[in-house]
């Protein structure tokens, strides 16, 4: 472990005055967000791994195939992935953050183009 916390592969985060910030430092808003998410995450993690994947895949496919209100299903998937991204944000590298944010933005764009067709 380094002086600022974290793994040896990751440089220590720097605070506003250049001092290392511990990786375990969490704001009270973040703590309350994680605490509120805990019951849902517990239920989801109790399911077999393939079930959440198939549910998300089913919602996206149904959202693409259903005319009219199918965009709502895609928007729900985008919100779900945004929630998971927000929970995982502090533990992700910059590349992982960008990739996951790109997926959420693409789903949002698909939902928007289906909700407001030309």
PDB file of C-alpha atoms in Angstrom:
ATOM      1  CA  UNK A   1       0.000   0.000   0.000  1.00  0.00           C
ATOM      2  CA  UNK A   2       1.111   3.530  -0.638  1.00  0.00           C
ATOM      3  CA  UNK A   3       0.985   6.446   1.755  1.00  0.00           C
ATOM      4  CA  UNK A   4      -2.151   7.833   0.045  1.00  0.00           C
ATOM      5  CA  UNK A   5      -3.885   4.452   0.017  1.00  0.00           C
ATOM      6  CA  UNK A   6      -4.869   2.464  -3.034  1.00  0.00           C
ATOM      7  CA  UNK A   7      -3.021  -0.183  -4.936  1.00  0.00           C
ATOM      8  CA  UNK A   8       0.641  -0.039  -5.947  1.00  0.00           C
ATOM      9  CA  UNK A   9      -0.415   0.249  -9.622  1.00  0.00           C
ATOM     10  CA  UNK A  10      -2.475   3.372  -9.031  1.00  0.00           C
ATOM     11  CA  UNK A  11      -0.878   6.713  -8.123  1.00  0.00           C
ATOM     12  CA  UNK A  12      -2.278   8.355  -4.988  1.00  0.00           C
ATOM     13  CA  UNK A  13      -5.086  10.849  -5.567  1.00  0.00           C
ATOM     14  CA  UNK A  14      -4.226  14.430  -4.757  1.00  0.00           C
ATOM     15  CA  UNK A  15      -6.525  16.729  -2.837  1.00  0.00           C
ATOM     16  CA  UNK A  16      -7.006  20.464  -3.458  1.00  0.00           C
ATOM     17  CA  UNK A  17      -3.748  21.299  -1.656  1.00  0.00           C
ATOM     18  CA  UNK A  18      -1.689  18.564  -3.273  1.00  0.00           C
ATOM     19  CA  UNK A  19      -1.846  16.223  -0.285  1.00  0.00           C
ATOM     20  CA  UNK A  20      -2.641  12.545  -0.949  1.00  0.00           C
ATOM     21  CA  UNK A  21      -6.269  11.653  -0.386  1.00  0.00           C
ATOM     22  CA  UNK A  22      -7.134   8.238   1.012  1.00  0.00           C
ATOM     23  CA  UNK A  23      -9.111   6.022  -1.370  1.00  0.00           C
ATOM     24  CA  UNK A  24     -11.493   5.176   1.463  1.00  0.00           C
ATOM     25  CA  UNK A  25     -12.622   8.797   1.927  1.00  0.00           C
ATOM     26  CA  UNK A  26     -16.340   9.013   1.132  1.00  0.00           C
ATOM     27  CA  UNK A  27     -18.734  11.948   1.387  1.00  0.00           C
ATOM     28  CA  UNK A  28     -21.866  11.611   3.481  1.00  0.00           C
ATOM     29  CA  UNK A  29     -23.992  12.031   0.325  1.00  0.00           C
ATOM     30  CA  UNK A  30     -22.163   9.127  -1.301  1.00  0.00           C
ATOM     31  CA  UNK A  31     -22.571   7.020   1.848  1.00  0.00           C
ATOM     32  CA  UNK A  32     -26.309   7.659   1.901  1.00  0.00           C
ATOM     33  CA  UNK A  33     -26.540   6.841  -1.829  1.00  0.00           C
ATOM     34  CA  UNK A  34     -24.687   3.554  -1.304  1.00  0.00           C
ATOM     35  CA  UNK A  35     -26.748   2.739   1.800  1.00  0.00           C
ATOM     36  CA  UNK A  36     -30.000   3.384  -0.080  1.00  0.00           C
ATOM     37  CA  UNK A  37     -28.819   1.173  -2.953  1.00  0.00           C
ATOM     38  CA  UNK A  38     -27.809  -1.720  -0.714  1.00  0.00           C
ATOM     39  CA  UNK A  39     -31.199  -3.539  -0.545  1.00  0.00           C
ATOM     40  CA  UNK A  40     -31.615  -3.532  -4.335  1.00  0.00           C
ATOM     41  CA  UNK A  41     -28.005  -4.598  -4.893  1.00  0.00           C
ATOM     42  CA  UNK A  42     -28.429  -7.409  -2.380  1.00  0.00           C
ATOM     43  CA  UNK A  43     -31.466  -8.722  -4.256  1.00  0.00           C
ATOM     44  CA  UNK A  44     -29.750  -8.429  -7.638  1.00  0.00           C
ATOM     45  CA  UNK A  45     -26.574 -10.118  -6.424  1.00  0.00           C
ATOM     46  CA  UNK A  46     -28.618 -13.028  -5.027  1.00  0.00           C
ATOM     47  CA  UNK A  47     -29.812 -13.852  -8.556  1.00  0.00           C
ATOM     48  CA  UNK A  48     -27.804 -16.080 -10.887  1.00  0.00           C
ATOM     49  CA  UNK A  49     -25.387 -13.948 -12.933  1.00  0.00           C
ATOM     50  CA  UNK A  50     -27.137 -14.603 -16.208  1.00  0.00           C
ATOM     51  CA  UNK A  51     -30.551 -13.323 -15.022  1.00  0.00           C
ATOM     52  CA  UNK A  52     -29.753  -9.561 -14.817  1.00  0.00           C
ATOM     53  CA  UNK A  53     -27.930  -9.781 -18.151  1.00  0.00           C
ATOM     54  CA  UNK A  54     -30.902 -11.476 -19.830  1.00  0.00           C
ATOM     55  CA  UNK A  55     -33.350  -8.975 -18.316  1.00  0.00           C
ATOM     56  CA  UNK A  56     -31.313  -6.019 -19.619  1.00  0.00           C
ATOM     57  CA  UNK A  57     -30.882  -7.689 -23.010  1.00  0.00           C
ATOM     58  CA  UNK A  58     -34.601  -8.451 -23.174  1.00  0.00           C
ATOM     59  CA  UNK A  59     -35.551  -4.874 -22.322  1.00  0.00           C
ATOM     60  CA  UNK A  60     -33.209  -3.470 -24.976  1.00  0.00           C
ATOM     61  CA  UNK A  61     -34.401  -5.882 -27.681  1.00  0.00           C
ATOM     62  CA  UNK A  62     -38.049  -5.284 -26.749  1.00  0.00           C
ATOM     63  CA  UNK A  63     -37.424  -1.536 -26.693  1.00  0.00           C
ATOM     64  CA  UNK A  64     -35.998  -1.660 -30.206  1.00  0.00           C
ATOM     65  CA  UNK A  65     -38.745  -3.906 -31.600  1.00  0.00           C
ATOM     66  CA  UNK A  66     -41.811  -2.366 -29.907  1.00  0.00           C
ATOM     67  CA  UNK A  67     -43.086   0.613 -31.900  1.00  0.00           C
ATOM     68  CA  UNK A  68     -44.322   3.674 -30.067  1.00  0.00           C
ATOM     69  CA  UNK A  69     -43.502   3.266 -26.388  1.00  0.00           C
ATOM     70  CA  UNK A  70     -40.508   0.914 -26.715  1.00  0.00           C
ATOM     71  CA  UNK A  71     -38.181   3.816 -25.982  1.00  0.00           C
ATOM     72  CA  UNK A  72     -39.365   3.678 -22.349  1.00  0.00           C
ATOM     73  CA  UNK A  73     -37.782   0.238 -21.928  1.00  0.00           C
ATOM     74  CA  UNK A  74     -34.477   1.473 -23.339  1.00  0.00           C
ATOM     75  CA  UNK A  75     -34.609   4.547 -21.096  1.00  0.00           C
ATOM     76  CA  UNK A  76     -35.152   2.264 -18.077  1.00  0.00           C
ATOM     77  CA  UNK A  77     -32.073   0.238 -19.025  1.00  0.00           C
ATOM     78  CA  UNK A  78     -30.077   3.474 -19.451  1.00  0.00           C
ATOM     79  CA  UNK A  79     -31.158   4.613 -15.978  1.00  0.00           C
ATOM     80  CA  UNK A  80     -30.257   1.230 -14.483  1.00  0.00           C
ATOM     81  CA  UNK A  81     -26.793   1.325 -16.048  1.00  0.00           C
ATOM     82  CA  UNK A  82     -26.357   4.945 -14.957  1.00  0.00           C
ATOM     83  CA  UNK A  83     -27.175   3.918 -11.368  1.00  0.00           C
ATOM     84  CA  UNK A  84     -24.628   1.081 -11.514  1.00  0.00           C
ATOM     85  CA  UNK A  85     -22.068   3.453 -13.043  1.00  0.00           C
ATOM     86  CA  UNK A  86     -22.607   5.951 -10.222  1.00  0.00           C
ATOM     87  CA  UNK A  87     -22.095   3.221  -7.633  1.00  0.00           C
ATOM     88  CA  UNK A  88     -18.915   1.930  -9.266  1.00  0.00           C
ATOM     89  CA  UNK A  89     -17.479   5.354 -10.215  1.00  0.00           C
ATOM     90  CA  UNK A  90     -14.848   5.712  -7.440  1.00  0.00           C
ATOM     91  CA  UNK A  91     -13.411   2.260  -8.118  1.00  0.00           C
ATOM     92  CA  UNK A  92     -13.147   2.585 -11.913  1.00  0.00           C
ATOM     93  CA  UNK A  93     -10.184   3.738 -13.976  1.00  0.00           C
ATOM     94  CA  UNK A  94     -10.612   6.610 -16.416  1.00  0.00           C
ATOM     95  CA  UNK A  95     -10.877   4.237 -19.391  1.00  0.00           C
ATOM     96  CA  UNK A  96     -13.559   2.160 -17.642  1.00  0.00           C
ATOM     97  CA  UNK A  97     -15.493   5.309 -16.765  1.00  0.00           C
ATOM     98  CA  UNK A  98     -15.392   6.520 -20.364  1.00  0.00           C
ATOM     99  CA  UNK A  99     -16.482   3.168 -21.809  1.00  0.00           C
ATOM    100  CA  UNK A 100     -19.387   2.780 -19.390  1.00  0.00           C
ATOM    101  CA  UNK A 101     -20.471   6.391 -19.828  1.00  0.00           C
ATOM    102  CA  UNK A 102     -20.397   5.889 -23.618  1.00  0.00           C
ATOM    103  CA  UNK A 103     -22.752   2.895 -23.324  1.00  0.00           C
ATOM    104  CA  UNK A 104     -25.183   4.904 -21.177  1.00  0.00           C
ATOM    105  CA  UNK A 105     -25.034   7.845 -23.617  1.00  0.00           C
ATOM    106  CA  UNK A 106     -25.640   5.570 -26.618  1.00  0.00           C
ATOM    107  CA  UNK A 107     -28.667   4.006 -24.939  1.00  0.00           C
ATOM    108  CA  UNK A 108     -29.928   7.489 -24.109  1.00  0.00           C
ATOM    109  CA  UNK A 109     -29.486   8.526 -27.741  1.00  0.00           C
ATOM    110  CA  UNK A 110     -31.382   5.440 -28.964  1.00  0.00           C
ATOM    111  CA  UNK A 111     -34.199   6.140 -26.509  1.00  0.00           C
ATOM    112  CA  UNK A 112     -34.340   9.797 -27.541  1.00  0.00           C
ATOM    113  CA  UNK A 113     -34.403   9.031 -31.273  1.00  0.00           C
ATOM    114  CA  UNK A 114     -37.220   6.530 -30.733  1.00  0.00           C
ATOM    115  CA  UNK A 115     -39.169   8.885 -28.462  1.00  0.00           C
ATOM    116  CA  UNK A 116     -38.956  11.818 -30.877  1.00  0.00           C
ATOM    117  CA  UNK A 117     -38.956  10.416 -34.423  1.00  0.00           C
ATOM    118  CA  UNK A 118     -38.771  12.763 -37.396  1.00  0.00           C
TER     119      UNK A 118
END
